[in-house]
Amino acid sequence: MRSAFELAKLELKLFFREPITMIFTFGLPLIFLPVMGSVFGNNPNPHIYRGVGAMDYYTPAYISLVLASIGLIQLPVHLANYKERGVLRRFRASSISGAMIFGSQTIVSLVVAIAGAIGVMIIGFTAFNIDAPHDWLAVIFMFLLGLCCFVAIGVLLGALLPNSRATQGAGLILYVVMMLLGGTGPPREVLSKPLQITGDITPLRHVVTMIQDPWLGLGYNLNEILIVSGFIVVAAMLSIRLFRWE
């Protein structure tokens, strides 16, 4: 366990040296959120944004977007780069186990996710006076479950794609599609039916709703929990089957 934490410290330093992942993990959510607030404000509208103010809706949604950036860009690109450069093969040849490698990546993802979520909440609370979550413990649990979902997806993308360039391209495409249709872009109510259906099949849509519900006082959403858990199980099983060390 100590070795995993030491490796995680090293991986965290490497993360802060990668400008692309820094931009998508911290920059875009922290830039887009105040833009959304300046456009839509935070006055409740019964017809969109689930009946709450736009910023009460977008703040938990953009916490979910931080998780998506980790699973679609940061983690898979990092793993693909390691695989492409032979780092994973050298890890495997040494005393560093697969559990230690993926454990350290999970620790790094958790630290980055917490930092991003805090940044989003600071903007929401200070700039737009949003309401505090109705159930903090439930929000934290859903946040961790959503992180597990995107970590599993990130490992799967790193396993499937041949190199870091392909992984970055695929991750950016998935990120933009999910950002626009998965609950962090235009409200679902203004999208056409085909776009609603497309958004509904993205994991981000379900993570957003899962985190929003206890935040907005709507309780646990068992359906969303089961769907997100399904994404975790499927992605983890495929990763175990398909992952290659080189």
Short mmCIF file of C-alpha atoms in Angstrom, two decimals:
data_model
loop_
_atom_site.label_atom_id
_atom_site.label_comp_id
_atom_site.label_asym_id
_atom_site.label_seq_id
_atom_site.Cartn_x
_atom_site.Cartn_y
_atom_site.Cartn_z
CA MET A 1 0.00 0.00 0.00
CA ARG A 2 2.85 2.35 0.83
CA SER A 3 4.43 1.65 -2.56
CA ALA A 4 1.13 2.42 -4.29
CA PHE A 5 0.98 5.81 -2.56
CA GLU A 6 4.59 6.56 -3.50
CA LEU A 7 3.84 5.67 -7.11
CA ALA A 8 0.68 7.81 -6.94
CA LYS A 9 2.75 10.81 -5.79
CA LEU A 10 4.99 10.39 -8.81
CA GLU A 11 2.00 9.98 -11.15
CA LEU A 12 0.41 13.12 -9.73
CA LYS A 13 3.54 15.13 -10.54
CA LEU A 14 3.43 13.76 -14.10
CA PHE A 15 -0.24 14.75 -14.39
CA PHE A 16 0.52 18.40 -13.62
CA ARG A 17 3.13 18.39 -16.39
CA GLU A 18 0.57 17.48 -19.07
CA PRO A 19 -1.10 20.72 -20.27
CA ILE A 20 -3.79 19.05 -22.39
CA THR A 21 -5.15 16.99 -19.53
CA MET A 22 -4.91 19.97 -17.18
CA ILE A 23 -6.97 22.10 -19.58
CA PHE A 24 -9.74 19.54 -20.02
CA THR A 25 -9.84 18.46 -16.38
CA PHE A 26 -9.74 21.87 -14.73
CA GLY A 27 -9.77 24.59 -17.39
CA LEU A 28 -12.89 23.86 -19.40
CA PRO A 29 -15.27 23.12 -16.49
CA LEU A 30 -14.06 26.17 -14.57
CA ILE A 31 -14.39 28.38 -17.67
CA PHE A 32 -17.71 27.05 -18.98
CA LEU A 33 -19.48 27.15 -15.63
CA PRO A 34 -19.32 30.95 -15.14
CA VAL A 35 -20.18 31.39 -18.84
CA MET A 36 -23.34 29.34 -18.30
CA GLY A 37 -24.10 31.37 -15.20
CA SER A 38 -23.68 34.70 -16.97
CA VAL A 39 -26.04 33.56 -19.74
CA PHE A 40 -28.76 31.71 -17.79
CA GLY A 41 -28.48 33.08 -14.25
CA ASN A 42 -30.00 31.06 -11.43
CA ASN A 43 -33.70 31.86 -11.48
CA PRO A 44 -35.80 28.66 -11.38
CA ASN A 45 -37.72 27.76 -14.52
CA PRO A 46 -40.36 25.02 -14.17
CA HIS A 47 -39.97 23.99 -17.83
CA ILE A 48 -36.20 23.36 -18.01
CA TYR A 49 -33.29 22.45 -15.76
CA ARG A 50 -35.48 20.04 -13.79
CA GLY A 51 -37.38 23.00 -12.33
CA VAL A 52 -34.40 24.54 -10.49
CA GLY A 53 -32.09 27.43 -11.28
CA ALA A 54 -29.61 26.90 -14.08
CA MET A 55 -26.58 27.12 -11.81
CA ASP A 56 -28.13 24.81 -9.21
CA TYR A 57 -28.46 22.39 -12.12
CA TYR A 58 -25.06 22.96 -13.73
CA THR A 59 -22.84 22.91 -10.64
CA PRO A 60 -23.31 19.19 -9.85
CA ALA A 61 -23.37 18.52 -13.61
CA TYR A 62 -19.95 20.11 -14.05
CA ILE A 63 -18.58 18.09 -11.15
CA SER A 64 -19.62 15.10 -13.26
CA LEU A 65 -17.85 16.65 -16.25
CA VAL A 66 -14.61 16.70 -14.25
CA LEU A 67 -15.01 12.96 -13.75
CA ALA A 68 -15.66 12.49 -17.46
CA SER A 69 -12.49 14.40 -18.39
CA ILE A 70 -10.50 12.04 -16.16
CA GLY A 71 -12.00 8.91 -17.70
CA LEU A 72 -12.06 10.06 -21.32
CA ILE A 73 -8.83 12.04 -21.64
CA GLN A 74 -6.45 12.03 -18.69
CA LEU A 75 -6.37 8.36 -17.70
CA PRO A 76 -6.62 6.61 -21.11
CA VAL A 77 -4.04 8.89 -22.75
CA HIS A 78 -1.65 8.33 -19.86
CA LEU A 79 -2.05 4.54 -20.01
CA ALA A 80 -1.74 4.47 -23.81
CA ASN A 81 1.39 6.59 -23.62
CA TYR A 82 2.87 4.22 -21.04
CA LYS A 83 2.00 1.22 -23.21
CA GLU A 84 3.39 2.86 -26.36
CA ARG A 85 6.70 3.76 -24.69
CA GLY A 86 7.10 0.35 -23.08
CA VAL A 87 6.73 1.67 -19.54
CA LEU A 88 4.01 -0.84 -18.65
CA ARG A 89 6.16 -3.70 -19.93
CA ARG A 90 9.04 -2.55 -17.74
CA PHE A 91 6.67 -2.19 -14.78
CA ARG A 92 5.51 -5.75 -15.33
CA ALA A 93 9.09 -7.02 -15.53
CA SER A 94 9.89 -5.37 -12.21
CA SER A 95 8.30 -5.96 -8.83
CA ILE A 96 5.49 -3.46 -9.53
CA SER A 97 2.22 -5.38 -9.81
CA GLY A 98 -0.77 -4.52 -11.96
CA ALA A 99 -2.80 -3.89 -8.80
CA MET A 100 -0.24 -1.32 -7.66
CA ILE A 101 -0.22 0.43 -11.04
CA PHE A 102 -4.00 0.70 -11.32
CA GLY A 103 -4.33 1.44 -7.62
CA SER A 104 -1.98 4.41 -7.98
CA GLN A 105 -3.90 5.63 -11.04
CA THR A 106 -7.14 5.44 -9.05
CA ILE A 107 -5.60 7.46 -6.21
CA VAL A 108 -4.41 10.11 -8.68
CA SER A 109 -7.86 10.21 -10.31
CA LEU A 110 -9.48 10.66 -6.89
CA VAL A 111 -7.16 13.54 -5.93
CA VAL A 112 -7.68 15.26 -9.28
CA ALA A 113 -11.45 14.73 -9.12
CA ILE A 114 -11.68 16.21 -5.62
CA ALA A 115 -9.61 19.25 -6.66
CA GLY A 116 -11.78 19.80 -9.74
CA ALA A 117 -15.02 19.36 -7.77
CA ILE A 118 -13.86 21.87 -5.14
CA GLY A 119 -13.06 24.40 -7.87
CA VAL A 120 -16.50 23.98 -9.42
CA MET A 121 -18.24 24.35 -6.06
CA ILE A 122 -16.25 27.46 -5.15
CA ILE A 123 -17.47 29.14 -8.34
CA GLY A 124 -21.05 28.00 -7.78
CA PHE A 125 -21.25 29.06 -4.14
CA THR A 126 -19.35 32.34 -4.33
CA ALA A 127 -20.28 33.69 -7.76
CA PHE A 128 -23.87 32.45 -8.13
CA ASN A 129 -25.05 31.76 -4.57
CA ILE A 130 -26.29 28.26 -5.38
CA ASP A 131 -28.09 26.12 -2.81
CA ALA A 132 -25.98 23.68 -0.81
CA PRO A 133 -26.58 19.97 -1.41
CA HIS A 134 -29.55 18.58 0.51
CA ASP A 135 -27.67 15.36 1.32
CA TRP A 136 -23.89 15.71 1.41
CA LEU A 137 -23.22 12.05 2.23
CA ALA A 138 -25.32 10.85 -0.69
CA VAL A 139 -23.63 13.33 -3.04
CA ILE A 140 -20.19 12.10 -1.93
CA PHE A 141 -21.22 8.47 -2.44
CA MET A 142 -22.57 9.21 -5.94
CA PHE A 143 -19.43 11.20 -6.72
CA LEU A 144 -17.24 8.21 -5.82
CA LEU A 145 -19.45 5.84 -7.80
CA GLY A 146 -19.27 8.17 -10.81
CA LEU A 147 -15.49 8.33 -10.46
CA CYS A 148 -15.30 4.51 -10.45
CA CYS A 149 -17.41 4.49 -13.62
CA PHE A 150 -15.12 6.82 -15.53
CA VAL A 151 -11.93 5.22 -14.20
CA ALA A 152 -13.20 1.88 -15.54
CA ILE A 153 -14.04 3.51 -18.88
CA GLY A 154 -10.63 5.19 -18.98
CA VAL A 155 -8.81 1.91 -18.44
CA LEU A 156 -10.94 0.30 -21.15
CA LEU A 157 -10.11 3.05 -23.65
CA GLY A 158 -6.44 2.70 -22.78
CA ALA A 159 -6.74 -1.04 -23.41
CA LEU A 160 -8.61 -0.79 -26.71
CA LEU A 161 -6.76 1.99 -28.54
CA PRO A 162 -3.32 1.38 -30.04
CA ASN A 163 -1.42 4.55 -29.14
CA SER A 164 -1.67 7.84 -27.28
CA ARG A 165 -2.56 9.88 -30.38
CA ALA A 166 -5.52 7.63 -31.26
CA THR A 167 -6.57 7.60 -27.61
CA GLN A 168 -6.47 11.38 -27.36
CA GLY A 169 -8.49 11.80 -30.56
CA ALA A 170 -11.15 9.29 -29.54
CA GLY A 171 -11.29 10.69 -26.02
CA LEU A 172 -11.77 14.26 -27.25
CA ILE A 173 -14.61 13.20 -29.58
CA LEU A 174 -16.36 11.31 -26.79
CA TYR A 175 -15.79 14.20 -24.38
CA VAL A 176 -17.34 16.80 -26.70
CA VAL A 177 -20.33 14.59 -27.53
CA MET A 178 -20.99 13.81 -23.87
CA MET A 179 -20.47 17.41 -22.80
CA LEU A 180 -23.02 18.67 -25.30
CA LEU A 181 -25.62 15.91 -24.95
CA GLY A 182 -24.95 14.30 -21.59
CA GLY A 183 -26.41 16.93 -19.27
CA THR A 184 -23.68 19.58 -19.13
CA GLY A 185 -24.63 21.44 -22.31
CA PRO A 186 -28.09 22.57 -23.44
CA PRO A 187 -30.91 21.34 -21.19
CA ARG A 188 -32.45 18.06 -22.30
CA GLU A 189 -35.84 19.73 -22.79
CA VAL A 190 -34.62 21.83 -25.74
CA LEU A 191 -32.89 18.97 -27.58
CA SER A 192 -34.52 17.09 -30.44
CA LYS A 193 -35.66 13.53 -29.78
CA PRO A 194 -32.69 11.89 -31.57
CA LEU A 195 -30.28 14.05 -29.57
CA GLN A 196 -32.09 13.20 -26.34
CA ILE A 197 -31.77 9.49 -27.11
CA THR A 198 -28.07 9.90 -27.95
CA GLY A 199 -27.50 11.75 -24.70
CA ASP A 200 -29.39 9.14 -22.72
CA ILE A 201 -27.03 6.36 -23.79
CA THR A 202 -23.92 8.21 -22.60
CA PRO A 203 -22.57 7.37 -19.14
CA LEU A 204 -22.22 11.08 -18.37
CA ARG A 205 -26.00 11.59 -18.55
CA HIS A 206 -26.55 8.97 -15.85
CA VAL A 207 -23.68 10.16 -13.64
CA VAL A 208 -25.01 13.73 -13.86
CA THR A 209 -28.52 12.66 -12.82
CA MET A 210 -27.17 10.36 -10.11
CA ILE A 211 -25.21 13.21 -8.48
CA GLN A 212 -27.87 15.86 -9.08
CA ASP A 213 -30.71 13.99 -7.38
CA PRO A 214 -29.38 14.03 -3.78
CA TRP A 215 -27.90 17.50 -4.41
CA LEU A 216 -31.35 18.86 -5.37
CA GLY A 217 -33.20 16.98 -2.63
CA LEU A 218 -34.67 14.30 -4.89
CA GLY A 219 -33.18 11.39 -2.96
CA TYR A 220 -31.37 8.36 -4.29
CA ASN A 221 -32.07 7.39 -7.89
CA LEU A 222 -31.80 3.61 -7.84
CA ASN A 223 -32.21 3.28 -11.61
CA GLU A 224 -29.26 5.57 -12.26
CA ILE A 225 -27.15 3.82 -9.62
CA LEU A 226 -27.82 0.47 -11.30
CA ILE A 227 -27.05 1.84 -14.78
CA VAL A 228 -23.78 3.42 -13.64
CA SER A 229 -22.87 0.21 -11.79
CA GLY A 230 -23.56 -1.67 -15.02
CA PHE A 231 -21.13 0.58 -16.88
CA ILE A 232 -18.52 -0.15 -14.21
CA VAL A 233 -18.96 -3.93 -14.39
CA VAL A 234 -18.96 -4.10 -18.20
CA ALA A 235 -15.99 -1.75 -18.61
CA ALA A 236 -14.00 -3.55 -15.90
CA MET A 237 -14.66 -7.00 -17.38
CA LEU A 238 -13.73 -5.87 -20.89
CA SER A 239 -10.59 -4.16 -19.55
CA ILE A 240 -9.45 -7.33 -17.81
CA ARG A 241 -10.03 -9.34 -20.99
CA LEU A 242 -8.58 -6.90 -23.52
CA PHE A 243 -5.79 -5.06 -21.68
CA ARG A 244 -2.31 -5.59 -23.09
CA TRP A 245 0.92 -4.58 -21.42
CA GLU A 246 2.54 -3.60 -24.72
#
